[in-house]
Amino acid sequence: MRRYVIRRLAQAVGVLWAAYTLSFLVLDYLPGDPVSAMAGAGMDSSVVDPARLDELKKQYGFDKPVLVQYVDYLSRALRGDFGNSVSTGRSVTSVIADALPQTLQLTGMALLLATLFGGGLALFATYTSQRWLRQILLSLPSLGVSIPTFWIGLMIVQLFSFRIRLFPAFGNDGLRGLILPAVTLAIPTGAMVAQLLAKSLLTTLDEPYVQTARAKGAGRARIHLGHALRNASLPALTIIGLLVGQLMANAVVIETVFARNGLGRVTAAAVSIQDIPVVQGVVVFGALVFVLVNLVVDLIYPLLDPRIVVAATARRSPA
Amino acid sequence: MSRSLAADPATRAGLEPQVEATAPTPGPRLGVDVRRLSRFFLRRPGLLLSLIVVALVALAAFWPTLFTGRDPLLGVPADNFQPPSARHWFGTDELGRDTYSRVVHGAALSLKATLIAVAVAFVVGGALGLVAGFVGRWVEDVLMRFVDVLLSIPALFLSLALVTALGYGTVKVAVAVGIASVASFARVMRAEVLRVRQAVFVEAARSSGTRWYSVLGRHVLPNATGPVIVLATLDFGTAVLAVSSLSFLGYGAAPPAPEWGTLVSDGRNYLANAWWLSTLPGLTVAATVLATNRIARALDGEWANQR
């Protein structure tokens, strides 16, 4: 078990480092001239003062060889310093930290809604014995993943804020303002949960142990909830990292639609003005969240399914 | 041939068509049975409708004048904010431009971006997977670790980073979207190459002295591309969504050009008084994605499983 934990930790750190390197290559190396892009950020002047360019070059270390730059950046990033926002001058870490709570609320709520309704849909669709109802329910998720989220958001705003004045259309005020964006954000994710869970429920219900339970006289509901659901939800657990990443990325669009302040809004704004340090910070943060969630899932998984550790360690030590 | 027979019951056993492109090998079917084809479509009206939708979108992209004679950029100020009617099917916007003709002309930009995105993902991802699977050893390790890293960054974030680096515009957005889905193509391609590489006919070709590039080009590649093509059709829908999301955020073509995402975002300011401005272009995007996803599902096993 200890070997398993150590290996997973090492993998997580490796992926994170590589993600940082990738973001460095894309953002700091790929633009022919990141400095003039950054110098132009925030103002629409095409003529940039050459003295300011040199100053910026020195400040961001672009006058040094790429490898030196990279080592510099990496060592600072390891200490949690991702540089300063070009437009506001504040440190990237504090920009992200300030915007994060709003986005955490939103994505947390959306994840909750997605699991509840996506999971409920899958359970009910596989439980019902009405063929037509099952067909309709099982086709809903593919609808959910096909409709653009920004459009769903606009339609919901139109309906619930302009036609029926039930919820505020824009802004961050409290729970009432949270409901519409969270529901919108939950739709594609919930659809993915429903698709996966329904599929794995259908396979699980065909397993011999379910037949045994049925033969022993367990009721349909008991088999579904007591026997099948636990095993069927394991595959769903493995994609939770993917789902959280997707939620964070979709938050960029949703926060723009609902004009909420949060990490997504910060990201969209940073991309618009080519605020490279902020974009890099957000990208690395996204990878960090993905890696952390996956690490937690990897560490919990053996408790739910002991076969994993056995399989992972058996190859190394046949003890 | 025996391979596809062996693979068949496995796919038929599942109630739902497999989403992961693993088993169905679209082998060469010479002379398509017309009766089988017509029965296949008659039983699936949704699929037929999807094909029609995709065909219409493609037509609109290449010959927009077939659908509308109006200029998408020409506004008639007197006609602004007209609701949908027989004259203006999708209504008019704040400058009096016809939304329907803007949607039709927008198809060209949006479809172009989508095709570029899928092509980038297909070529780059396919090449990575092919090299990884065919060469093996440390090359495979390095390439697949790289793919893992690509997967660890949420797709939209990766696209946004690329847009920041490359700049705005339809083509740049398309490339950014394509790069973001390289990873899944590389994975599927590698899995297929690994599977085909084990096949007896590859061994036979090798042992009879065929050069490695002939083995690759004539034996491995043709037999490994099937699932990757299925993935490409699936990715088409994803790419339409991603491209329209990015152009909704304002990173697509410059303002007067009618891109679908841009149309939806323009209509945003008039939600309260002109519902049609973002509703109808958005509905077009949704219909296109639904249709391509339906076709992808049909390619992914449904046809091969039906008898």
Coordinates of N, CA, C and O in Angstrom, one line a residue, chain A residues 15 18-19 22 26-27 30-31 142-143 145-148 150-151 154-155 157-158 162-163 170 199 202 245 248-250 252-253 256-257 267-268 271-274 276 279 282-283 286-287 290, chain B residues 15-16 18-20 146 149-154 156-158 160-168 241 244-245 248-249 251 261 264 268 271-272 275 278-279 282-283 285-286 289-290 293 297:
Chain A
V15 N 3.4 14.9 -13.5 CA 2.4 15.5 -14.5 C 2.3 17.0 -14.3 O 2.3 17.8 -15.3
A18 N 5.3 18.7 -15.8 CA 5.2 18.7 -17.3 C 4.1 19.7 -17.7 O 4.3 20.4 -18.8
A19 N 3.0 19.8 -17.0 CA 2.0 20.8 -17.4 C 2.5 22.2 -17.3 O 2.3 23.0 -18.2
L22 N 4.8 22.7 -20.3 CA 4.0 22.9 -21.5 C 3.4 24.3 -21.5 O 3.5 25.0 -22.6
V26 N 4.1 27.1 -24.4 CA 3.0 27.7 -25.2 C 3.0 29.2 -25.0 O 2.9 29.9 -26.0
L27 N 3.0 29.6 -23.7 CA 2.7 31.0 -23.5 C 4.0 31.9 -23.5 O 3.9 33.1 -23.9
L30 N 6.2 30.4 -27.4 CA 5.5 30.4 -28.7 C 5.2 31.8 -29.3 O 5.5 32.0 -30.5
P31 N 4.7 32.7 -28.5 CA 4.5 34.0 -29.1 C 5.8 34.6 -29.6 O 6.7 34.6 -28.8
S142 N -27.6 12.6 -24.2 CA -26.9 12.9 -25.4 C -27.4 14.3 -25.9 O -26.7 15.0 -26.5
L143 N -28.6 14.7 -25.5 CA -29.1 16.0 -25.8 C -28.3 17.0 -24.9 O -27.9 18.1 -25.4
V145 N -25.3 16.9 -23.7 CA -23.9 17.2 -24.1 C -23.8 17.9 -25.5 O -22.7 18.3 -25.9
S146 N -24.9 17.9 -26.2 CA -24.9 18.5 -27.6 C -25.2 20.0 -27.6 O -25.0 20.6 -28.6
I147 N -25.9 20.5 -26.6 CA -26.4 21.9 -26.7 C -25.3 22.8 -26.0 O -24.8 22.5 -25.0
P148 N -24.9 23.9 -26.7 CA -23.9 24.8 -26.2 C -24.3 25.4 -24.9 O -25.5 25.8 -24.7
F150 N -23.4 28.1 -23.3 CA -23.7 29.5 -23.3 C -25.1 29.8 -23.7 O -25.8 30.7 -23.2
W151 N -25.6 29.0 -24.7 CA -26.9 29.1 -25.2 C -27.9 28.7 -24.2 O -28.9 29.4 -23.9
L154 N -28.3 31.5 -21.7 CA -29.0 32.7 -22.2 C -30.5 32.3 -22.3 O -31.4 33.2 -21.9
M155 N -30.9 31.1 -22.6 CA -32.3 30.7 -22.7 C -32.9 30.7 -21.3 O -34.0 31.2 -21.1
V157 N -31.8 32.4 -18.7 CA -32.0 33.8 -18.3 C -33.2 34.5 -18.9 O -34.0 35.1 -18.2
Q158 N -33.4 34.2 -20.2 CA -34.6 34.8 -20.8 C -35.9 34.4 -20.2 O -36.8 35.2 -19.9
F162 N -36.4 37.3 -17.4 CA -37.1 38.3 -18.1 C -38.6 38.0 -18.3 O -39.4 38.9 -18.0
R163 N -38.9 36.8 -18.6 CA -40.3 36.4 -18.7 C -40.9 36.3 -17.3 O -41.8 37.1 -16.9
F170 N -28.1 38.6 -13.7 CA -26.6 38.8 -13.6 C -26.2 39.0 -12.2 O -27.0 39.4 -11.3
K199 N -24.7 3.4 -18.3 CA -24.0 2.3 -19.0 C -23.5 1.3 -18.0 O -23.6 0.1 -18.2
L202 N -26.2 -0.8 -16.4 CA -26.8 -1.9 -17.3 C -25.8 -3.1 -17.3 O -26.3 -4.2 -17.3
G245 N -12.4 19.3 -14.0 CA -11.7 20.1 -15.0 C -12.7 20.8 -15.9 O -12.6 22.0 -16.2
M248 N -14.6 23.6 -14.3 CA -13.8 24.9 -14.2 C -13.7 25.6 -15.5 O -13.8 26.8 -15.6
A249 N -13.5 24.8 -16.6 CA -13.3 25.4 -17.9 C -14.7 26.0 -18.4 O -14.7 27.1 -18.9
N250 N -15.8 25.2 -18.1 CA -17.1 25.8 -18.6 C -17.4 27.0 -17.8 O -18.2 27.9 -18.2
V252 N -15.7 29.5 -17.3 CA -15.2 30.6 -18.1 C -16.4 31.2 -18.9 O -16.6 32.4 -18.9
V253 N -17.1 30.3 -19.6 CA -18.2 30.7 -20.4 C -19.4 31.1 -19.6 O -20.0 32.2 -19.8
T256 N -19.1 34.4 -17.8 CA -19.3 35.5 -18.8 C -20.7 35.7 -19.1 O -21.2 36.9 -19.2
V257 N -21.5 34.6 -19.3 CA -22.9 34.7 -19.6 C -23.6 35.5 -18.5 O -24.4 36.3 -18.7
T267 N -10.1 34.7 -16.2 CA -9.4 34.1 -17.3 C -9.8 34.7 -18.6 O -9.0 35.1 -19.5
A268 N -11.1 34.9 -18.9 CA -11.6 35.5 -20.1 C -11.0 36.8 -20.3 O -10.5 37.2 -21.4
V271 N -7.3 36.6 -21.2 CA -7.0 36.1 -22.6 C -7.3 37.3 -23.5 O -6.5 37.5 -24.5
S272 N -8.3 38.1 -23.2 CA -8.7 39.2 -24.1 C -7.5 40.2 -24.2 O -7.3 40.8 -25.3
I273 N -6.8 40.5 -23.1 CA -5.8 41.5 -23.2 C -4.4 40.8 -23.2 O -3.4 41.5 -23.0
Q274 N -4.3 39.5 -23.5 CA -3.0 38.8 -23.5 C -2.2 39.0 -22.3 O -1.0 39.3 -22.4
I276 N -0.4 37.4 -20.1 CA 0.2 36.0 -20.2 C 0.4 35.4 -18.8 O 0.1 34.3 -18.5
V279 N -2.9 34.1 -17.5 CA -3.4 32.9 -18.2 C -2.6 31.7 -17.8 O -3.1 30.6 -17.5
V282 N -3.6 30.4 -14.4 CA -4.9 29.7 -14.4 C -4.7 28.3 -15.0 O -5.3 27.3 -14.5
V283 N -4.0 28.2 -16.1 CA -3.7 26.9 -16.8 C -3.1 26.0 -15.8 O -3.5 24.8 -15.6
G286 N -5.5 24.9 -13.2 CA -6.4 23.9 -13.7 C -5.8 22.5 -13.7 O -6.4 21.6 -13.2
A287 N -4.5 22.5 -14.1 CA -3.8 21.2 -14.0 C -3.6 20.7 -12.6 O -3.8 19.5 -12.3
F290 N -6.9 19.2 -11.4 CA -7.1 17.9 -12.0 C -6.2 16.9 -11.4 O -6.7 15.8 -11.0
Chain B
L15 N -25.8 -3.6 -24.6 CA -27.1 -3.1 -25.1 C -27.0 -1.8 -25.9 O -27.6 -1.6 -26.9
E16 N -26.1 -1.0 -25.3 CA -25.9 0.3 -26.0 C -24.7 0.1 -27.0 O -23.8 -0.7 -26.7
Q18 N -21.2 0.7 -28.3 CA -20.0 1.1 -27.6 C -19.6 2.5 -27.9 O -19.5 2.9 -29.1
V19 N -19.3 3.3 -26.9 CA -18.9 4.7 -27.2 C -17.4 4.7 -27.6 O -16.9 5.3 -28.5
E20 N -16.6 3.9 -26.8 CA -15.2 3.8 -27.1 C -15.1 3.0 -28.4 O -15.7 2.0 -28.6
F146 N 3.6 12.6 -22.7 CA 3.2 13.9 -23.2 C 1.7 14.0 -23.4 O 1.1 15.0 -23.0
V149 N -0.1 14.5 -20.2 CA 0.0 15.9 -19.7 C -1.0 16.8 -20.4 O -1.7 17.6 -19.8
L150 N -1.2 16.6 -21.8 CA -2.2 17.3 -22.5 C -3.5 17.1 -21.9 O -4.4 18.0 -21.8
L151 N -3.8 15.8 -21.4 CA -5.1 15.5 -20.9 C -5.3 16.1 -19.5 O -6.4 16.3 -19.1
S152 N -4.2 16.5 -18.8 CA -4.3 17.0 -17.4 C -4.8 18.4 -17.4 O -5.2 18.9 -16.4
I153 N -4.6 19.1 -18.6 CA -5.1 20.5 -18.6 C -6.5 20.5 -19.2 O -6.6 20.0 -20.3
P154 N -7.5 21.0 -18.6 CA -8.8 21.1 -19.1 C -8.8 21.6 -20.6 O -8.1 22.6 -20.8
L156 N -10.6 23.4 -22.6 CA -10.9 24.8 -22.9 C -9.7 25.7 -22.4 O -9.4 26.7 -23.1
F157 N -9.1 25.4 -21.2 CA -8.0 26.1 -20.7 C -6.8 26.1 -21.7 O -6.2 27.0 -22.0
L158 N -6.6 24.8 -22.2 CA -5.5 24.7 -23.2 C -5.8 25.5 -24.4 O -4.9 26.2 -24.9
L160 N -7.6 28.2 -24.6 CA -7.4 29.6 -24.2 C -6.0 30.0 -24.2 O -5.6 31.1 -24.7
A161 N -5.1 29.1 -23.6 CA -3.7 29.4 -23.6 C -3.2 29.6 -25.0 O -2.4 30.5 -25.3
L162 N -3.6 28.7 -25.9 CA -3.1 28.8 -27.3 C -3.6 30.0 -28.0 O -2.9 30.7 -28.8
V163 N -4.9 30.4 -27.7 CA -5.4 31.6 -28.3 C -4.6 32.8 -27.8 O -4.3 33.7 -28.6
T164 N -4.3 32.8 -26.5 CA -3.4 33.9 -26.0 C -2.1 34.0 -26.7 O -1.7 35.1 -27.0
A165 N -1.5 32.8 -27.0 CA -0.2 32.9 -27.7 C -0.3 33.2 -29.1 O 0.5 33.9 -29.7
L166 N -1.4 32.6 -29.8 CA -1.5 32.8 -31.2 C -2.2 34.0 -31.7 O -1.9 34.6 -32.7
G167 N -3.1 34.5 -30.9 CA -3.9 35.7 -31.3 C -5.3 35.2 -31.7 O -5.7 34.1 -31.7
Y168 N -6.1 36.2 -32.2 CA -7.5 36.0 -32.5 C -7.6 35.6 -34.0 O -6.7 35.7 -34.8
L241 N -18.9 22.8 -30.8 CA -19.2 23.4 -29.5 C -18.0 24.3 -29.1 O -18.2 25.4 -28.6
S244 N -17.6 27.4 -31.2 CA -18.6 28.4 -31.0 C -18.5 29.0 -29.6 O -18.8 30.2 -29.4
S245 N -18.0 28.2 -28.6 CA -17.7 28.8 -27.3 C -16.7 29.9 -27.3 O -16.8 31.0 -26.8
F248 N -18.0 32.8 -29.0 CA -18.9 33.5 -28.1 C -18.1 34.4 -27.2 O -18.6 35.5 -26.9
L249 N -17.0 33.9 -26.7 CA -16.2 34.7 -25.8 C -15.5 35.9 -26.5 O -14.9 36.8 -25.9
Y251 N -13.2 35.6 -29.3 CA -11.9 35.4 -29.8 C -11.9 34.9 -31.3 O -10.8 34.6 -31.9
G261 N -21.1 31.5 -33.0 CA -20.9 31.9 -31.6 C -21.1 33.4 -31.4 O -21.6 33.9 -30.4
V264 N -24.7 34.5 -31.4 CA -25.4 34.3 -30.1 C -24.9 35.4 -29.1 O -25.8 36.0 -28.4
R268 N -27.1 38.7 -27.1 CA -27.1 38.8 -25.7 C -27.6 40.1 -25.1 O -28.3 40.2 -24.1
L271 N -31.6 40.4 -25.2 CA -32.4 39.3 -24.7 C -33.8 39.7 -24.3 O -34.7 39.0 -24.6
A272 N -33.9 40.8 -23.7 CA -35.2 41.2 -23.2 C -36.2 41.6 -24.3 O -37.4 41.4 -24.1
W275 N -35.9 38.2 -28.5 CA -35.4 36.9 -28.1 C -34.8 36.1 -29.3 O -34.0 35.3 -29.1
S278 N -30.5 35.7 -30.2 CA -29.5 34.6 -29.8 C -30.2 33.2 -29.8 O -29.5 32.2 -29.9
T279 N -31.5 33.2 -29.7 CA -32.1 31.9 -29.7 C -31.9 31.1 -31.0 O -31.5 29.9 -30.9
G282 N -28.3 30.0 -31.9 CA -27.9 28.9 -30.9 C -28.6 27.6 -31.2 O -28.0 26.5 -31.1
L283 N -29.8 27.7 -31.6 CA -30.6 26.5 -32.0 C -29.9 25.8 -33.2 O -29.9 24.6 -33.3
V285 N -26.7 25.9 -33.9 CA -25.5 25.2 -33.4 C -25.9 23.9 -32.7 O -25.4 22.8 -33.0
A286 N -27.0 23.9 -31.9 CA -27.4 22.7 -31.2 C -27.8 21.6 -32.2 O -27.5 20.5 -32.0
V289 N -24.8 20.0 -33.8 CA -24.0 19.1 -33.0 C -24.8 17.9 -32.7 O -24.3 16.7 -32.8
L290 N -26.1 18.0 -32.5 CA -26.9 16.8 -32.3 C -26.9 15.9 -33.5 O -26.7 14.7 -33.4
N293 N -23.5 14.2 -33.8 CA -23.3 13.1 -32.8 C -24.1 11.9 -33.1 O -23.7 10.8 -32.9
R297 N -22.7 8.2 -33.8 CA -23.1 7.0 -33.1 C -23.5 5.9 -34.1 O -23.3 4.7 -33.8

